[in-house]
Amino acid sequence: CTNDFLDTQMKTGSSEENFYKTTDDAYKALVGCYDGLQVVWASGISLPVAAEVMSDNTFGGTGNSDGFGYQMIDEFDKGRSPSDQDLFGDNWSAYYKAVYRCNMFIGKMDQIDWKGNTDLKNTYLAETRFLRAYLYFDMVRLWGNIPLLTAPSSENVPQASPEEVYKLIAEDLKFAADNLPAVAYGAQSVANHGRVTKYAAEALIGRVYLYYTGYYGKPDLAGVVAKVDALAYQEDIINNGGYGLVDKFEYLWPYSLNNYAGEDNKETIFAIKYTYTSDYNGNTDGNHWMVMNGIREQWSYPYGNGWGACTVDPKLWAAYSDKDTRRAGSIISIAGEGINFTNQSKQREYTGLYQKKYIPLVDAAGNSIAVSSGGVNFMVGQFQDYVSIRYADVLLMAAELGSSKAQKYFDDVRKRAYGSNFVSVAVNAANLLNERRLEFAGEGIRYWDLLRQGVDVAAATIAQTTDVLNGGIKTTKTINSANITTTKGLQQIPNTQITLSNGVLKQNAGW
Amino acid sequence: HYAFAQSARKITGKVIDDKDLQPIPGAIIKVKGTSEAVSTNTDGEFTIQAKTGDVLVISFLGYIERSVTVGAGNAYNIKLAETEKSLEEVVVIGYGVQKKKLNTGANLQVKGEDIQKQNTTNVLQALQGQTPGVQITSVSGQPGDALSVIIRGKGTISGSGPLYVVDGVQTGDISYLNPADIESVDVLKDGASAAIYGSQSANGVVLVTTKGGKSGQKSQITFDAYFGQQRLANQARLLNSKEYATIMNEAAINSGKQPYFTNDGISSMGTGTNWLGQMFVDQAPTQNYSFGASGGSDVSSYSASLAYTSQQGIVGGKDLSNYERYNIRINSDHKLYKDIVTLGENLTFAYVNNNGIGVGNQYNNTLRNAFNTSPFVQMYDEDGNFFDNSNSDWNNGEANPYAQMYYNNQNRNNNQRLLGNLYLGVEPIKGLRFRTSLGLDYTASEGRSYLPIYKLSIYSFNDNTNVFQGMNKGRALTWDNQVNYSFKLNSYNNFEVMAGTSAYSTDGSGVNASNKDLSMTGLDYAWLDNATNSEGARMSTGGYPYAQQKRMSYFGRVMYNYKEKYLLNATFRADGSSILAPGHRWNFFPSVSGGWVMTNEDFMKNTSWLNFLKLRASWGRTGNQNISPYQYLAPITSSNTNYTFGNAEGTLTPGAYPSRLNNENLTWETSEQSDIGFDATVLNNKLTINADFYIKTTKDWLIQAPILASAGADAPFINGGNVKNSGVELALTYRNHAGSLNYSIGVNGAYNKNKVGAIPTADGIIHGNTNSLYNNSGEFYRAENGMPIGYFWGLKTNGVFQTEEEVNAYKNKNGQKIQPTAQPGDVRYVDYNGDGSIDANDKTMIGNPNPDFTYGFNLAADYKGFDISLQASGVVGNEIVQSWRNQADSKANYSAAILDRWHGAGSSYTTPRVTEDNRNWTQFSDLYIHKGDYLRINNLTLGYDFGTLAKKSYLSKVRLYCSVLNLYTFTSYNGMDPEIGYGEGFSQGVDLGYYPRPRTIMLGANIKF
């Protein structure tokens, strides 16, 4: 009876022992996996921001008395901020936490009572495997050499070869593409927007295929997906997905205010969704990273203030034709838009140009839209979704993969950009990559497009010596191509993890 | 002969207690050198035959013997002083009491009156300096805040506080107690003494006994009161406007910029706002009124009290930082049937109102804002409202720290505590006693807060009024049963055996909610009903049960002595706990201790200088399971786990995931301690000496050791890591009198060494928190094999580069510069590992937060109604980390210490130059480390008892006194208070802008009827 006396019961929450039983549990577990993806950039440095900084689109920027972490990323130079040994530490942890949720759920699939509904099981499994693939694809691109866990484990797992990682990614995505129902955009329930679709999986296969075969110089995607398959997936989206391009380029982005096409519009293949309910009591649903891109501590309607990261390289501005609506659609020109910016003294690597697609917004009186919608503040309250894959990308990937309609797809994207000024140019590899730069500037895509042309090409493109204004003082900015080739374009593995592994994890070269 | 002419005559007199002036019946009066001896009657009076020049020797058990020379007079009133350390005294031990001279453990007792003399709000604070081996440190100087109590060195990185047992009821906190209610506090320091409390006692045990009545004692009424004014003892100095502008200019120039201010501009500046000065109030009252009554008949005795205590905070004053407590206590004891059946209870009720400012980490530390705000910001605007700095052209991100304190600390909290027990004792035959007691520790608390709309800077604003309300209640029940039997075998072998059981169970629940948009504004109207918002996403609610804890225990003890010469005690306890997984719940805690009273040996009989000597040795095992329940399970987390599908912002779909790994093998943290020591009294009982040497090893820590992130979930609690504390304690007390002057001197000290081992992580380290010292700061403390717990980990520095040549000359073996980017004025780091460059591998121990030595002393004297006492305490050998400034901010204000910075060759060899990126401060180095040694005069009191003048039979004492608390602190630390109990995680001594202890000047009265 003494032992009975000592038995107590947990009365709030449940434990692993009594979870993963019903389809209701399964849905909660699935949402838990989506939540895992939602928070990977809640602290640390977000991949969309880091990818822009690493690319030739933008500089690190940030505040003039901030640490030099963003410069370290931008210049692939540990010496720029030797004390930053864990810049991506929070992200590394958050990615593995999200992977763990997926692995755990995948492992429990068979113990759930599906009541004979195999379709439901396969749908949930497919969504979860997509999410796992999405997470690993981010990780393996950023760090290159990562431990690969396909089931929960607290062992000291050494880094896997990239090929193994890509094989898992490819298999997961293929499973998702083959098992999710083919429901065209128009037939999808609005309430379900944001869920992984067959077409999202197919599009991501295209992206992974192009990156893996390009960066690693391989003939196919880890033996799982051949080029012809990758193309077929893209054509399936184009022919059966029901997606389309939004009429005008600027309508894709919230700064277009009343003309904004809205979230989950017909061009959104997959987005990480955010809302304004983040707070400091554990609610983490918001876009915590967009504040980095805002103009440094100053607003100018409709642009809200932020921390001034990702100052745009004037070379990007110059790369656009003045007939291309995407120039003003992607970049804020302080002078061009007549903004009275007075905070040069607080801005590092000022160029007079800021990102425009992912920035906080304010109303005419300067009040944060995020806050007036219910957010705690302009930092964590931002709610703009991160549109990871747009239909325009699918068109350009299909063209790049050798579609017989390559010229049409290419022209479709460019027609929207140039409107009545459209003049057709021939579709070829160089033109496609250039167009991708112009189309996706600020969306965290350019850097990977550079790397997949080879580290040397990327290094040569990104490296430069130029002048920027640090706190209003003209300063020379140098990005050394040797740093990019040494690091192979990869970033630092968090030092804390290497220490914790007692050296089982190896740091990437150059870090 | 002169004496020959004298003849014996009748001398009369009265023997009274020097404290309460009550007669002492039965005292023995002898004429020295003769056989003449008498004893006093019930009124303390005596008559004896003696002649002038004879010496009367007056003695009584428990009192210091006195000699009085007969002079011309025939009547003598003789006061005897109690021997407070008298060996006939009993000390409180676990589940019982024991004669002090037979005790074989290392425990110490502090009498209630020695606590009451300190006039502190909190009992624990009064113990400072009176308890060798017990380090008591304020966690903050805010009224009502906790004290950190560490007995014989930190034994674990989680929960290193002791177990408190009040009148037999176990509890975790005794801040509710009114010091006037304390009869005694006994601290069980060694493993053998503590082991009877098994699983709760690894960090030592503090036994508190509240005052009880004595049967046959006449009724006595006491009234004690004091009133004091508190103020800041020592204000840190920050830069004024001129200094600040000068430093900002210099930082700009050193960073390659133009200066911000012209020389003319600087010279026309005033001093600006002294923000620290604004945060403190000049006078913060504290007061206490205690009314007590006690007495007893043959069958019943009682002691009751009523008290009010209040203490305002010196930061912000009553509205923002305040503590107020009402206490009611009733203890009584009744003989229900002859001497066989007794029934009684001890009950204390406390009602506490308190509200306070943030004294936590860098983001929750109200004072810290004042350290960081520039003197340019104004307190008020032209209309007398708090200044809104949003339009500042200097730094529109900084905000009036006083206004931030005012707006963000609109809160009122109260809690109630009922702690006590009801007991029944039966003694059917002499020596055999049963006792059962039911203990209750009931708490209820309530709090609410209000956040107004305000705007102070572009980052410090609030757009919607907010109200929070929360309530909790909980109880812990303890049911103890025990049987004692004392008996003798052939009159020399004395036994006392005890066996018992204890069952413990907790329960409780809480609710809270917050909402926005109040229909009426102000803290008075901050109730949920006044909130008008109805959008779910803008409100929050919570309701939860306390995770239940249960424990079941069986214990026993044998106490044996042979002629009070050879002593042996052994205890055993078996504890089961619901916190651990089935199969790992039970553990056993044995102890054994022995003593040898050498002075009871025949061969020591003639050693006249040595009155008493007892050698002791002990060993005991104790345990700790101080983690929250269900750690052995892997919980499914569903709170804050949402995704937002669809197009409606703010609409959340709930999810769930397993958030922590499980560990079903989780078991007890245990501590084993060996102790040897001695207690002695010498010099005619005037000097007592207690000394101890101990080795305490705490192993199988319950820790959430960091795991690889690839595990994907939070780390489980595991058993691992140990720490060895070894040390020496010594306490000396000397009491004597010269004529009517009685005096005593007490000195005590403890040396402790702390060493960690067997950390179960791959690198043998438990890493401390980051982001603690300033925004995004790195790791600065660790627990690591071979090092003291929580040691400070950083770079050693070796001065400041004076010239370019010195930078260039600082080369490694390969001729490369060790600090290639350094410039004159930058700090020179030590290449500790000799690899030719400065990085994290050069970090090492640069400070130890654990003092080597803690000590205290007290002096007391009284003379004809006057009394004076002084109490002091100190620590030696610890280091403090001072981090007042947010180094991520180029424009944060500096303390005046920066005026010693390098600004040209030869200008400073210790403080580096200023730069806008704060490069000399963004690596944790010994620039942050300060010596923590201090000696504090805690209390100086001067009193006079008018009771002897009044000569009213009903008024035995009317003492008035004045006291100064925290009179002076001797220290080289340049902060406002060197006693910094605050720490992050398992660190301590971290000054992020510490709320200092006030200096208090008070007047008081003790009246006894």
Short mmCIF file of C-alpha atoms in Angstrom, two decimals, chain A residues 2-3 5-17 19-20 27-29 31-32 34-35 38 64-66 68 83 85 92-93 96-97 100-101 104 147 149 153-157 190-195 263-264 271-277 281-283 285 297 305 307 345-346 371 374 378 383 470-471 473 497 499-502 505, chain B residues 256-258 394-397 458-459 461 463 503-505 507 535 537-538 543-545 548-552 554 576-578 582 585-586 630 632-636 640-647 649-658 660-661 664 706-714 761-763 767 840 888-891 916-917 922-923:
data_model
loop_
_atom_site.label_atom_id
_atom_site.label_comp_id
_atom_site.label_asym_id
_atom_site.label_seq_id
_atom_site.Cartn_x
_atom_site.Cartn_y
_atom_site.Cartn_z
CA THR A 2 3.00 2.24 0.57
CA ASN A 3 3.86 1.97 -3.08
CA PHE A 5 0.65 5.95 -1.84
CA LEU A 6 3.66 7.04 -3.85
CA ASP A 7 1.86 6.78 -7.20
CA THR A 8 0.82 10.16 -8.48
CA GLN A 9 -0.60 11.13 -11.81
CA MET A 10 0.29 13.88 -14.20
CA LYS A 11 -2.96 15.82 -14.61
CA THR A 12 -2.06 18.35 -17.26
CA GLY A 13 -0.46 17.42 -20.52
CA SER A 14 0.24 13.86 -21.41
CA SER A 15 3.32 11.73 -21.75
CA GLU A 16 4.70 9.81 -24.66
CA GLU A 17 3.27 6.64 -23.15
CA PHE A 19 0.00 9.82 -26.81
CA TYR A 20 0.14 8.75 -30.47
CA TYR A 27 -3.32 15.40 -36.26
CA LYS A 28 -1.89 17.19 -33.24
CA ALA A 29 1.45 15.50 -33.80
CA VAL A 31 0.64 20.17 -36.48
CA GLY A 32 3.51 19.85 -34.01
CA TYR A 34 4.57 22.15 -38.85
CA ASP A 35 5.16 24.17 -35.69
CA GLN A 38 7.68 27.48 -38.11
CA ASN A 64 26.84 50.37 -36.59
CA SER A 65 27.71 49.30 -33.05
CA ASP A 66 26.41 45.76 -33.37
CA PHE A 68 30.28 41.73 -36.57
CA SER A 83 33.87 35.48 -30.47
CA GLN A 85 31.19 30.72 -32.38
CA TRP A 92 20.96 24.10 -35.50
CA SER A 93 19.05 23.17 -32.36
CA TYR A 96 17.03 19.16 -35.06
CA LYS A 97 14.09 19.68 -32.74
CA TYR A 100 12.93 15.00 -34.01
CA ARG A 101 9.20 15.75 -34.03
CA MET A 104 9.09 10.59 -33.66
CA PRO A 147 24.43 14.18 -38.53
CA LEU A 149 18.91 10.94 -37.94
CA SER A 153 18.43 9.14 -30.98
CA SER A 154 20.44 10.82 -28.27
CA GLU A 155 23.62 9.08 -29.39
CA ASN A 156 26.68 11.04 -30.43
CA VAL A 157 26.00 10.66 -34.16
CA VAL A 190 -8.91 27.77 -48.07
CA ALA A 191 -8.77 26.64 -44.46
CA ASN A 192 -6.15 24.08 -45.42
CA HIS A 193 -3.85 26.50 -47.21
CA GLY A 194 -0.41 26.07 -45.82
CA ARG A 195 -0.58 22.28 -45.70
CA GLU A 263 -1.15 35.08 -48.64
CA ASP A 264 -1.68 31.67 -50.25
CA ALA A 271 5.05 28.89 -47.70
CA ILE A 272 6.11 28.81 -44.08
CA LYS A 273 3.17 30.50 -42.46
CA TYR A 274 3.39 33.06 -39.68
CA THR A 275 0.95 35.09 -37.68
CA TYR A 276 1.09 37.90 -35.15
CA THR A 277 0.53 35.91 -31.94
CA ASN A 281 5.61 33.87 -22.91
CA GLY A 282 6.48 31.06 -25.27
CA ASN A 283 4.11 31.74 -28.16
CA ASP A 285 4.11 31.90 -34.31
CA GLU A 297 15.53 52.42 -36.71
CA ASN A 305 11.75 50.40 -39.00
CA TRP A 307 17.64 46.62 -37.87
CA SER A 345 25.15 57.13 -38.13
CA LYS A 346 23.44 54.00 -36.85
CA VAL A 371 1.19 45.77 -33.52
CA GLY A 374 -2.44 42.41 -32.30
CA PHE A 378 7.25 45.13 -34.32
CA PHE A 383 3.15 37.92 -39.65
CA ASN A 470 29.65 52.57 -41.80
CA GLY A 471 27.97 55.02 -39.48
CA ILE A 473 31.95 56.98 -42.68
CA GLN A 497 27.78 21.25 -30.53
CA THR A 499 32.38 20.69 -27.82
CA LEU A 500 29.40 18.69 -26.61
CA SER A 501 30.21 15.94 -29.09
CA ASN A 502 33.77 15.88 -27.77
CA LEU A 505 31.41 16.53 -34.98
CA GLY B 256 37.37 56.41 -36.91
CA LYS B 257 34.54 58.90 -36.66
CA GLN B 258 34.22 62.58 -36.05
CA TRP B 394 21.05 61.64 -29.67
CA ASN B 395 19.51 58.25 -28.94
CA ASN B 396 15.78 57.85 -29.40
CA GLY B 397 16.04 54.23 -28.28
CA ILE B 458 10.84 54.29 -29.87
CA TYR B 459 11.25 50.89 -28.19
CA PHE B 461 6.06 51.97 -25.22
CA ASP B 463 -0.29 50.87 -26.67
CA ALA B 503 4.10 10.47 5.32
CA TYR B 504 4.13 13.62 3.23
CA SER B 505 1.77 14.77 0.53
CA ASP B 507 -1.59 19.35 -3.44
CA GLU B 535 -10.48 38.87 -28.85
CA ALA B 537 -5.62 36.15 -29.19
CA ARG B 538 -5.17 39.25 -27.04
CA GLY B 543 -5.32 26.99 -14.75
CA TYR B 544 -3.30 24.11 -13.44
CA PRO B 545 -2.88 21.72 -10.54
CA GLN B 548 1.62 16.31 -6.61
CA GLN B 549 4.50 15.12 -4.47
CA LYS B 550 4.35 12.31 -1.98
CA ARG B 551 6.91 10.77 0.27
CA MET B 552 6.86 7.86 2.69
CA TYR B 554 10.62 4.95 7.98
CA GLY B 576 10.35 6.61 -0.92
CA SER B 577 9.47 9.46 -3.25
CA SER B 578 6.81 9.84 -5.91
CA PRO B 582 8.71 3.18 -9.96
CA ARG B 585 11.87 5.36 -5.58
CA TRP B 586 13.42 4.02 -2.41
CA TYR B 630 7.45 13.43 -13.72
CA TYR B 632 11.23 10.39 -15.62
CA LEU B 633 8.50 10.65 -18.28
CA ALA B 634 8.70 12.18 -21.74
CA PRO B 635 5.99 14.83 -21.66
CA ILE B 636 3.89 15.78 -24.64
CA ASN B 640 2.57 27.25 -27.53
CA THR B 641 2.60 24.57 -30.21
CA ASN B 642 0.45 25.97 -32.98
CA TYR B 643 0.42 26.49 -36.68
CA THR B 644 -1.63 28.92 -38.64
CA PHE B 645 -3.35 27.29 -41.60
CA GLY B 646 -5.66 29.19 -43.88
CA ASN B 647 -5.93 32.89 -44.50
CA GLU B 649 -4.33 35.80 -39.20
CA GLY B 650 -4.31 35.01 -35.51
CA THR B 651 -6.18 31.75 -35.96
CA LEU B 652 -4.14 28.96 -34.44
CA THR B 653 -4.39 25.22 -34.89
CA PRO B 654 -3.05 23.41 -31.83
CA GLY B 655 -0.38 20.76 -32.15
CA ALA B 656 1.72 18.67 -29.82
CA TYR B 657 5.13 17.08 -29.60
CA PRO B 658 7.30 15.23 -27.10
CA ARG B 660 11.88 16.16 -23.42
CA LEU B 661 13.61 12.82 -23.39
CA GLU B 664 13.23 6.04 -16.14
CA PRO B 706 23.26 19.49 -21.89
CA ILE B 707 22.89 16.98 -24.70
CA LEU B 708 23.61 17.23 -28.37
CA ALA B 709 21.03 19.23 -30.24
CA SER B 710 20.69 16.35 -32.67
CA ALA B 711 18.84 14.46 -29.94
CA GLY B 712 16.06 16.84 -30.88
CA ALA B 713 14.40 17.26 -27.49
CA ASP B 714 15.24 18.86 -24.21
CA THR B 761 29.14 14.99 -20.57
CA ALA B 762 31.62 14.32 -23.34
CA ASP B 763 33.67 17.40 -22.48
CA HIS B 767 28.16 25.08 -19.58
CA ALA B 840 38.21 30.50 -26.73
CA ALA B 888 26.03 45.62 -27.23
CA ASP B 889 25.12 49.30 -27.08
CA SER B 890 27.64 51.96 -27.99
CA LYS B 891 25.70 54.70 -26.25
CA GLU B 916 31.97 52.24 -30.19
CA ASP B 917 32.04 48.50 -30.75
CA THR B 922 32.87 41.80 -25.79
CA GLN B 923 35.11 38.90 -24.75
#
